[in-house]
PDB file of C-alpha atoms and ligand atoms in Angstrom:
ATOM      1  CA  UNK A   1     -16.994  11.275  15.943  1.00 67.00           C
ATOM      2  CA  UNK A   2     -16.036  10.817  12.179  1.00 88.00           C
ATOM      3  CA  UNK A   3     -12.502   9.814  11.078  1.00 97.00           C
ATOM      4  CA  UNK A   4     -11.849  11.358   7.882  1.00 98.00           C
ATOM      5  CA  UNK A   5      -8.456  10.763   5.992  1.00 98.00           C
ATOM      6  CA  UNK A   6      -6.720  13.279   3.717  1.00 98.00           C
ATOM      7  CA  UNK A   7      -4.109  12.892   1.821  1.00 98.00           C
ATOM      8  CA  UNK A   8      -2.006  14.188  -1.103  1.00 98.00           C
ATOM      9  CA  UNK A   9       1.292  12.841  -2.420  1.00 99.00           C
ATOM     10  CA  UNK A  10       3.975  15.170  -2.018  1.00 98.00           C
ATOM     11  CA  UNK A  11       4.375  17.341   0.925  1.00 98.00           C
ATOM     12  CA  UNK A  12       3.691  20.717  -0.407  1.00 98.00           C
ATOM     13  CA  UNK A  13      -0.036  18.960  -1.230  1.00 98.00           C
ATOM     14  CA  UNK A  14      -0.633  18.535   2.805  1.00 98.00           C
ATOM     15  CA  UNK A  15       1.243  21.501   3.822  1.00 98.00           C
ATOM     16  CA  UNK A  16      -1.512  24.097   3.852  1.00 98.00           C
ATOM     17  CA  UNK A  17      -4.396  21.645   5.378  1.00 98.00           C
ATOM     18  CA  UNK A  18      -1.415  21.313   8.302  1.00 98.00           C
ATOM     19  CA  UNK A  19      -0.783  25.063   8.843  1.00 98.00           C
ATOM     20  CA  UNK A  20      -4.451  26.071   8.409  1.00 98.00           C
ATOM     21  CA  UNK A  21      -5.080  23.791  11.903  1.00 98.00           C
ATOM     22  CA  UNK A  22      -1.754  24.964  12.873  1.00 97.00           C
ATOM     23  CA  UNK A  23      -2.034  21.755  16.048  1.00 96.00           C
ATOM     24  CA  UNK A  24      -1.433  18.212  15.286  1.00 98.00           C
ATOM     25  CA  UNK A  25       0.240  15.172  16.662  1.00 98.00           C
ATOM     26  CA  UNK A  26       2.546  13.034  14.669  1.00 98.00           C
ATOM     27  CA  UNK A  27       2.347   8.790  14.630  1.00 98.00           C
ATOM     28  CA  UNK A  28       5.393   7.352  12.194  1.00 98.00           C
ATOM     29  CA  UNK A  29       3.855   3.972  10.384  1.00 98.00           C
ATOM     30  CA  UNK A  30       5.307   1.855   8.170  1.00 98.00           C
ATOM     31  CA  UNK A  31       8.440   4.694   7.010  1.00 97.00           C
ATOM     32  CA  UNK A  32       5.808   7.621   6.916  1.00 98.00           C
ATOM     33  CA  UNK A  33       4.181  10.441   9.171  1.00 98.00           C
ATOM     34  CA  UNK A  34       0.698  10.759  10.078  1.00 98.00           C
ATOM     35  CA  UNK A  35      -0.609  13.403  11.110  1.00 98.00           C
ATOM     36  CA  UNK A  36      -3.985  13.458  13.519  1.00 98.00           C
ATOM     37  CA  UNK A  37      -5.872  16.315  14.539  1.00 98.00           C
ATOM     38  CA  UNK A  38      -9.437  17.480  15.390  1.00 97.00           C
ATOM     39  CA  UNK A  39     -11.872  20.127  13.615  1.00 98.00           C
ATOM     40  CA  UNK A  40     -15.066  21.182  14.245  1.00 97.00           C
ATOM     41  CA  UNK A  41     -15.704  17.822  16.092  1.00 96.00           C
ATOM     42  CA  UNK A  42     -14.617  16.086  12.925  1.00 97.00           C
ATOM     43  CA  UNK A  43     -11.312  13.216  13.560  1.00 98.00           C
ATOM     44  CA  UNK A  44      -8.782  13.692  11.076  1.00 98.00           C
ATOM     45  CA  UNK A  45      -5.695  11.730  10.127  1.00 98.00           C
ATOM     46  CA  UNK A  46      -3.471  13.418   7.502  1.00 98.00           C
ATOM     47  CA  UNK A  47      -0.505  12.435   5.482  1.00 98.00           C
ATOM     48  CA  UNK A  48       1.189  12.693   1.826  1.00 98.00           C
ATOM     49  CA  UNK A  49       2.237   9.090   0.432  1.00 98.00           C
ATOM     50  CA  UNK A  50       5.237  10.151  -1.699  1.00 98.00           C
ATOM     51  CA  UNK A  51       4.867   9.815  -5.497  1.00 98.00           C
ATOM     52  CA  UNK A  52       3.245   6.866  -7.545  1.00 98.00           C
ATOM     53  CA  UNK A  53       0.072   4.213  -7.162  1.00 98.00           C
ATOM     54  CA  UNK A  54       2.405   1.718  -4.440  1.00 98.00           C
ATOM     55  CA  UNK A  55       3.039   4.356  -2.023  1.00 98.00           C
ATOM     56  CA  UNK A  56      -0.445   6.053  -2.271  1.00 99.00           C
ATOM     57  CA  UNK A  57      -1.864   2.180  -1.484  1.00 99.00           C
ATOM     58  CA  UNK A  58      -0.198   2.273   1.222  1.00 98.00           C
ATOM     59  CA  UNK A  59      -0.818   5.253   2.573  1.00 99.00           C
ATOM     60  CA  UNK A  60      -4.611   4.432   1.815  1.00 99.00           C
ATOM     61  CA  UNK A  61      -4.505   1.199   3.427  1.00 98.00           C
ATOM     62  CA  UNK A  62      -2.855   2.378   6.171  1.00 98.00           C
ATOM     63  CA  UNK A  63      -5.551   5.606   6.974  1.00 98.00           C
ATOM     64  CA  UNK A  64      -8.172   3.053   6.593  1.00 98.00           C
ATOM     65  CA  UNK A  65      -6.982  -0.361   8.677  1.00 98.00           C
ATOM     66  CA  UNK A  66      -4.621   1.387  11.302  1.00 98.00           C
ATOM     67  CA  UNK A  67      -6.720   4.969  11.808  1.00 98.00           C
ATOM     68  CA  UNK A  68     -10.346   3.526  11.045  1.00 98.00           C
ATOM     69  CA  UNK A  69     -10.477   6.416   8.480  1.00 98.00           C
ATOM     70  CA  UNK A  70     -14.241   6.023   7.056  1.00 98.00           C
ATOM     71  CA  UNK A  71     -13.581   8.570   4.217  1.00 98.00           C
ATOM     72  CA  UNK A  72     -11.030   9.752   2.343  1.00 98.00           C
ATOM     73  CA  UNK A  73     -10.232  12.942   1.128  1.00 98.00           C
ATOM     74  CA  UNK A  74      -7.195  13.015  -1.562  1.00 99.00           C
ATOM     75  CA  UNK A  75      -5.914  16.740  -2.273  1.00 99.00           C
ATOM     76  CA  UNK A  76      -3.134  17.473  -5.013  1.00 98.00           C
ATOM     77  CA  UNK A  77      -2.307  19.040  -8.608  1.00 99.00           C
ATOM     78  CA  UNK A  78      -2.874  17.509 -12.060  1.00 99.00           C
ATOM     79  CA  UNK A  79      -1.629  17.275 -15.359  1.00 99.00           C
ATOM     80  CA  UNK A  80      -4.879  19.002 -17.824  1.00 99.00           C
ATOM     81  CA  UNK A  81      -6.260  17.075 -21.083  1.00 98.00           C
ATOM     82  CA  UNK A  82      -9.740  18.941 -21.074  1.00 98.00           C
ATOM     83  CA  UNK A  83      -8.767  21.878 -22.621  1.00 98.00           C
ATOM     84  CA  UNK A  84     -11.398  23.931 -20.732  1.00 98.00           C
ATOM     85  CA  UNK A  85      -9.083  23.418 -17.537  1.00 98.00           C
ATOM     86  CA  UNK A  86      -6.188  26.210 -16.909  1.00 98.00           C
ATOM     87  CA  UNK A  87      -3.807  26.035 -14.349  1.00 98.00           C
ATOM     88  CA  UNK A  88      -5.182  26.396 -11.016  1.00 98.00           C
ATOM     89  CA  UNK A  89      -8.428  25.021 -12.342  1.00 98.00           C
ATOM     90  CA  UNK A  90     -10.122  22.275  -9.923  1.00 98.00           C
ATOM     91  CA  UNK A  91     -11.130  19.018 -11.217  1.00 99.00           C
ATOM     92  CA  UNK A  92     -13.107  16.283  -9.408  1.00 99.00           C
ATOM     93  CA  UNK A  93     -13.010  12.761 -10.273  1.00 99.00           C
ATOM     94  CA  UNK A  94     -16.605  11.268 -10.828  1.00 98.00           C
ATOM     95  CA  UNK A  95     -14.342   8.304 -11.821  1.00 98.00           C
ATOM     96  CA  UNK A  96     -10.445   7.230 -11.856  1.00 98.00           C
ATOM     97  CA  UNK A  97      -8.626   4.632 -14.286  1.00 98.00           C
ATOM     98  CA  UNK A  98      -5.350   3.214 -14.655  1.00 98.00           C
ATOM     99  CA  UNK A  99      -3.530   4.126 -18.041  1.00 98.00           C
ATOM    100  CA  UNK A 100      -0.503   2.292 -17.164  1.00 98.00           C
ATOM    101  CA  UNK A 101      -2.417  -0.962 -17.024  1.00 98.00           C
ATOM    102  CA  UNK A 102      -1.877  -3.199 -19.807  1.00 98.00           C
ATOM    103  CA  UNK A 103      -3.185  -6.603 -20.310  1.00 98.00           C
ATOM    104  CA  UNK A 104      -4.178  -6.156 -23.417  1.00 98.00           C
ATOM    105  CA  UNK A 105      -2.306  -9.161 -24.591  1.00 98.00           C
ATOM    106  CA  UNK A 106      -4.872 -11.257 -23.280  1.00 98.00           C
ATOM    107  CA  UNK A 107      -7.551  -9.370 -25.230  1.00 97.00           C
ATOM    108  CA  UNK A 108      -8.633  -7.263 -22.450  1.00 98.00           C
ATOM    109  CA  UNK A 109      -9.122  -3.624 -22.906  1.00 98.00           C
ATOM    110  CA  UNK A 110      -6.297  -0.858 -21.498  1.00 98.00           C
ATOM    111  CA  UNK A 111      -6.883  -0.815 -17.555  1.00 98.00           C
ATOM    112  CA  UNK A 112      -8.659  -3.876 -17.035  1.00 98.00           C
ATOM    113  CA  UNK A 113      -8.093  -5.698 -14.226  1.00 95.00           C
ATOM    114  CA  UNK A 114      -9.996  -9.354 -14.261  1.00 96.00           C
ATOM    115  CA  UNK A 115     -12.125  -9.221 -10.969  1.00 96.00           C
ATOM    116  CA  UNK A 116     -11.753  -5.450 -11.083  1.00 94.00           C
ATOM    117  CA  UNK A 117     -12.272  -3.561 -13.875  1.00 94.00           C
ATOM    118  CA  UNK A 118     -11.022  -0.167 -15.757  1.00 98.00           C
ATOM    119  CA  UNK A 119     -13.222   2.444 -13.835  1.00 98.00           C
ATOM    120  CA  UNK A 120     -13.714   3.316 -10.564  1.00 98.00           C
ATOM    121  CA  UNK A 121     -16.552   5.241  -9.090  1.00 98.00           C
ATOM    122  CA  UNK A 122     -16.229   8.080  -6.990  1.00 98.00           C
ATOM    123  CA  UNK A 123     -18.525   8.755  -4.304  1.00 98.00           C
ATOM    124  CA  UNK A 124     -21.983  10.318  -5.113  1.00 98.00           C
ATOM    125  CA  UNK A 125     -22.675  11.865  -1.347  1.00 98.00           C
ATOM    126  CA  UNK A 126     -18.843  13.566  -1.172  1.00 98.00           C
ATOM    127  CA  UNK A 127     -19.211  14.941  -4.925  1.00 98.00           C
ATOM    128  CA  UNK A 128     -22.823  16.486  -4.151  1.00 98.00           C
ATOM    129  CA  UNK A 129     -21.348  18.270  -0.872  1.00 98.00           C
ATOM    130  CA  UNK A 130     -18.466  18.994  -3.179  1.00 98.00           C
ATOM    131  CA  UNK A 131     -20.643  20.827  -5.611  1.00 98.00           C
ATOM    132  CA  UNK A 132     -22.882  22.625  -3.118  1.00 98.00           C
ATOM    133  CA  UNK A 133     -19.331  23.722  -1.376  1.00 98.00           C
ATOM    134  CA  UNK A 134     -18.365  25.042  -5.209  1.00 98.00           C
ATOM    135  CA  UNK A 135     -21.404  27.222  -5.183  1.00 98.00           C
ATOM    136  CA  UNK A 136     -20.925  28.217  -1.855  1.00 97.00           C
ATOM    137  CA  UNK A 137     -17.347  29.596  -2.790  1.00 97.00           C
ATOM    138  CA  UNK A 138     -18.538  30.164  -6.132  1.00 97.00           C
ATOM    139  CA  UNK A 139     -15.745  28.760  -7.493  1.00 97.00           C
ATOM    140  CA  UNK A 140     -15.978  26.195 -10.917  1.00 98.00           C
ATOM    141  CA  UNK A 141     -15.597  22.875 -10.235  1.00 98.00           C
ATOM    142  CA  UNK A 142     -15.380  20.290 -13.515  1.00 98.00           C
ATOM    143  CA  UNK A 143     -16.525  16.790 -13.039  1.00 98.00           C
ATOM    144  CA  UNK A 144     -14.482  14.075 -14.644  1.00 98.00           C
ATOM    145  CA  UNK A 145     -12.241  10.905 -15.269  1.00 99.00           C
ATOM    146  CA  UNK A 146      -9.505  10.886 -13.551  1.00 99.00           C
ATOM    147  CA  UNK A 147      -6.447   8.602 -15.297  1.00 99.00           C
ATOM    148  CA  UNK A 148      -3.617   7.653 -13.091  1.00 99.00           C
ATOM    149  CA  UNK A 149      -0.178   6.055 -14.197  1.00 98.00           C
ATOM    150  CA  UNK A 150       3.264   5.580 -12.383  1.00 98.00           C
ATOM    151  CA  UNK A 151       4.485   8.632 -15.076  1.00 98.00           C
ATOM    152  CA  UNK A 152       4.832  11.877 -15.388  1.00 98.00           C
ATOM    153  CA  UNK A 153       3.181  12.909 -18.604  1.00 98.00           C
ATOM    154  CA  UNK A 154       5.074  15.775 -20.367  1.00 98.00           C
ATOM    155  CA  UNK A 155       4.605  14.441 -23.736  1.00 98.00           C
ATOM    156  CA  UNK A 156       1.488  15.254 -25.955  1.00 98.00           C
ATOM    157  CA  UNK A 157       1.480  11.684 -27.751  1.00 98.00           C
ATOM    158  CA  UNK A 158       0.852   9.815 -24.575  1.00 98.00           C
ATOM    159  CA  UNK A 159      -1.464  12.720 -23.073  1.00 98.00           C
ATOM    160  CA  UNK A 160      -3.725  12.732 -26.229  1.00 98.00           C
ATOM    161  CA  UNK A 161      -3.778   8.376 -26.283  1.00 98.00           C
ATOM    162  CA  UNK A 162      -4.919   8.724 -22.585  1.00 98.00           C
ATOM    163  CA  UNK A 163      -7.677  10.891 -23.395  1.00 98.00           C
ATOM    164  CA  UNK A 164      -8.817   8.902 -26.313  1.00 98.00           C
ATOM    165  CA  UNK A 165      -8.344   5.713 -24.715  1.00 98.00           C
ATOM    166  CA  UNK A 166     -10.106   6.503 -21.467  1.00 98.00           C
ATOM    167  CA  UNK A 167     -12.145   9.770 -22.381  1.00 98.00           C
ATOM    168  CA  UNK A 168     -10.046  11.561 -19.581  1.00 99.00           C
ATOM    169  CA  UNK A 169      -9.944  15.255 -18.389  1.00 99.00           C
ATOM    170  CA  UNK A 170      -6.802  15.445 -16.135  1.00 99.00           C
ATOM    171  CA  UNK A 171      -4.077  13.320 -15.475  1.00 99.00           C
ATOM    172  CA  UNK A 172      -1.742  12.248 -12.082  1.00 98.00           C
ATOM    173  CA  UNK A 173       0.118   9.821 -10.539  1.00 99.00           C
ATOM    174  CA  UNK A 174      -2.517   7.892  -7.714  1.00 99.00           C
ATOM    175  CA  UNK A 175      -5.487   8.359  -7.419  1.00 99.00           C
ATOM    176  CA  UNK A 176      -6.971   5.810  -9.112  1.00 99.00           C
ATOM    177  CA  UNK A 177      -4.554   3.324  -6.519  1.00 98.00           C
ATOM    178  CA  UNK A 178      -6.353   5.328  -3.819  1.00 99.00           C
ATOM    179  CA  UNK A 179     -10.060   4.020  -4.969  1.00 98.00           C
ATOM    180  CA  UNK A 180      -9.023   0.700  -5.804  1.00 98.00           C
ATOM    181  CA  UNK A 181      -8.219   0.919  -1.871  1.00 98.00           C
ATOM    182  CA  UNK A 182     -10.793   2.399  -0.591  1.00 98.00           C
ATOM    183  CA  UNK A 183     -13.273   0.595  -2.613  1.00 98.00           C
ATOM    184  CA  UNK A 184     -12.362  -3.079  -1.741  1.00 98.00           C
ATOM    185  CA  UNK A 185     -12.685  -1.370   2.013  1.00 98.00           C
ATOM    186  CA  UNK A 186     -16.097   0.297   1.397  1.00 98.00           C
ATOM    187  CA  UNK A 187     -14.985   3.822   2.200  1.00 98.00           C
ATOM    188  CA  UNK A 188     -16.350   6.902   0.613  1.00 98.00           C
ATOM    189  CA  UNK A 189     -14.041   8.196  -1.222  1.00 98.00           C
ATOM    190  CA  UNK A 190     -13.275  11.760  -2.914  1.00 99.00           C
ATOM    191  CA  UNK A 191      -9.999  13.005  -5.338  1.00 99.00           C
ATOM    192  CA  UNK A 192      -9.901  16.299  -6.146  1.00 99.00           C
ATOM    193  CA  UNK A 193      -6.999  17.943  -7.843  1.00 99.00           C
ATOM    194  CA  UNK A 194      -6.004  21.310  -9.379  1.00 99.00           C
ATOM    195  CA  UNK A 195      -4.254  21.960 -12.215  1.00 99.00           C
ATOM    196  CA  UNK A 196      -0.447  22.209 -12.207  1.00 98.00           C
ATOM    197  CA  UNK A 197       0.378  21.844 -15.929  1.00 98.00           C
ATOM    198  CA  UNK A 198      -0.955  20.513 -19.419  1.00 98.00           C
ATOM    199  CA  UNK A 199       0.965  17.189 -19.700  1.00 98.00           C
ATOM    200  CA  UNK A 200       3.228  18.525 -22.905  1.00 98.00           C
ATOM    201  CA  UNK A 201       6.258  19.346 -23.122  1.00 98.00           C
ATOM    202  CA  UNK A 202       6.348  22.067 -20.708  1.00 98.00           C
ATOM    203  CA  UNK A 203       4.792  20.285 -17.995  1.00 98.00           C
ATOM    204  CA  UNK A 204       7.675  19.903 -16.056  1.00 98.00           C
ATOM    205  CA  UNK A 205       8.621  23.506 -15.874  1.00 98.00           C
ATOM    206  CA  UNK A 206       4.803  23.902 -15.771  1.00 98.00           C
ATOM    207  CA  UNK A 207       4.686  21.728 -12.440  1.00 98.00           C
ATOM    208  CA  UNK A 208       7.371  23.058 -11.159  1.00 98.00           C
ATOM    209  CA  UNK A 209       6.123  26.839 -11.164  1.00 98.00           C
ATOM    210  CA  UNK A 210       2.537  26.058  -9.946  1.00 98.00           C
ATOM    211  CA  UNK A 211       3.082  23.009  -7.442  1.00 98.00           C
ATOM    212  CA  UNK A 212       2.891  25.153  -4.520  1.00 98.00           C
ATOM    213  CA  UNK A 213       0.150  27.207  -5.501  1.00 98.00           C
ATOM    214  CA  UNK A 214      -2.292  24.638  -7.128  1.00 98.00           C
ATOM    215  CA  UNK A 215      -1.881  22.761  -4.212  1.00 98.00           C
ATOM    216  CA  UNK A 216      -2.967  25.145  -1.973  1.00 98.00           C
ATOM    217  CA  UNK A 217      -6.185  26.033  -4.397  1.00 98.00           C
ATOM    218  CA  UNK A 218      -6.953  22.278  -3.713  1.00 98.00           C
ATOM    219  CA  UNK A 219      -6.259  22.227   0.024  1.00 98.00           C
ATOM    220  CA  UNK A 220      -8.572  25.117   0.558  1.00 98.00           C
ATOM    221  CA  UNK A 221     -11.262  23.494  -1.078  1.00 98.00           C
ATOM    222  CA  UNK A 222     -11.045  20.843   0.669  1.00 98.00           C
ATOM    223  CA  UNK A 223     -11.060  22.970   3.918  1.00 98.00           C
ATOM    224  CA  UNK A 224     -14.126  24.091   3.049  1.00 98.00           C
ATOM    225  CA  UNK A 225     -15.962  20.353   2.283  1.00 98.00           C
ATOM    226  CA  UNK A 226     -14.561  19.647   6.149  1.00 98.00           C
ATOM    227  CA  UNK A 227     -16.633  22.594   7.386  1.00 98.00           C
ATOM    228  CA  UNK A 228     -19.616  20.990   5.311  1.00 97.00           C
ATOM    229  CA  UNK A 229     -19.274  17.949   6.845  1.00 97.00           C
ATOM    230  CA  UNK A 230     -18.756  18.894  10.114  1.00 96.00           C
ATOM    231  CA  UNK A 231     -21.744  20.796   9.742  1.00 92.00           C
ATOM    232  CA  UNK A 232     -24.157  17.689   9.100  1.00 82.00           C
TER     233      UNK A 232
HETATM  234  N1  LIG B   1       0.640  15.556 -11.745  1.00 83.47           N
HETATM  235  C1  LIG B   1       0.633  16.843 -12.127  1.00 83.47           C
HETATM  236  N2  LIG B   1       1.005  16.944 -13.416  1.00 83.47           N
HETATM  237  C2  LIG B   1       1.230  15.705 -13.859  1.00 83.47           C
HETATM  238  C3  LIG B   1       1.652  15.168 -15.098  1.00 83.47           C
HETATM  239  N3  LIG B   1       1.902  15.946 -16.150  1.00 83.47           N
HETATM  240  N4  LIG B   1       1.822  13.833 -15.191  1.00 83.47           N
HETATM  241  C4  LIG B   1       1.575  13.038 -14.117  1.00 83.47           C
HETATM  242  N5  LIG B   1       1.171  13.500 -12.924  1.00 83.47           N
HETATM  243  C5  LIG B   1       1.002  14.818 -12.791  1.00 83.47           C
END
């Protein structure tokens, strides 16, 4: 049977995944809850990481080397810099960066990591069944980079250096951590997020009125990729 991980950040990102299967049991690891359950023959081990890049490694690390999680499905809200995406909007990262990465006083360029590098690839197999679920629904999906930072961006200075630093569409807080994980472990790996605010200055109030409902745009979505890949 396949073990696939999901997970979001922040509770209200897992919530609707946990009350759409409604049964679950719960494992505590390392100061967090687990959550496994089965679906359409599919394994699944579901959590949220709390906030930020450390505690979404973790969590990562953790679906992977303790649950033998061979993908990973990351569901949550974003901060928009493509000005095409509105709130509620669902983005899917063909690749994820980190903009809070600077060794640039060694001459290397913003998010460079010697021995890793500034981009990482999403998985080509999970975005195709991604897009063919997108028709299914019918619903637009954008394609795009992904830039992750241990900040909330509610500032239009830093939002427009991100995106012409890193040619970015949406911002959040861990992703990119997530496929820095899940690529040293060779798992297939998929973010998808939906859009919660615009990263300016009302982002916070933004976030704050669309959290819950964002989240749940993403969660269903990603619903509907486990009934794809049960189906194969
Ligand atoms: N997640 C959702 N909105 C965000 C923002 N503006 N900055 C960082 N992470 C976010």
């Amino acid at each position: 049977m396949s073990k696939i991980a999901i997970m979001g950040a922040m509770v209200e990102e897992i919530e609707p995944l946990l009350e759409f299967l409604g049964t679950y049991e719960s494992v505590e690891v390392a100061d967090n809850t687990y959550y496994t359950a089965e679906y359409k023959g599919l394994e699944l081990v579901i959590a949220y990481s709390k906030i930020g890049k450390v505690f979404a490694s973790l969590t990562a690390s953790t679906m992977i080397q303790k649950f033998g999680a061979e993908k990973l499905l990351f569901s949550g809200v974003a901060g928009a810099i493509n000005p095409k995406l509105k709130i509620g909007d669902l983005i899917a990262a063909t690749s994820l960066c980190q903009h809070d990465l600077d060794i640039t006083a060694f001459g290397h360029p913003y998010g460079f990591v010697p021995e890793g590098g500034v981009f990482v690839e999403s998985d080509k197999t999970l975005l195709a069944i991604a897009n063919d679920v997108a028709s299914d629904l019918e619903k637009p999906l954008l394609e795009g980079v992904i830039a992750t930072g241990d900040q909330f961006v509610a500032d239009e200075v830093r939002k427009d250096w991100i995106e012409s630093t890193f040619n970015a569409d949406a911002l959040e807080m861990e992703g990119a951590s997530v496929a820095v994980v899940c690529d040293a472990f060779d798992v297939p790996f998929f973010i998808l997020r939906a859009i919660s605010d615009s990263a300016d200055m009302d982002a916070g109030f933004s976030f704050d009125e669309f959290l819950k409902s964002s989240a749940k745009e993403s969660a269903q979505f990603v619903i509907s990729m486990l009934d794809k890949l049960a189906s194969k």
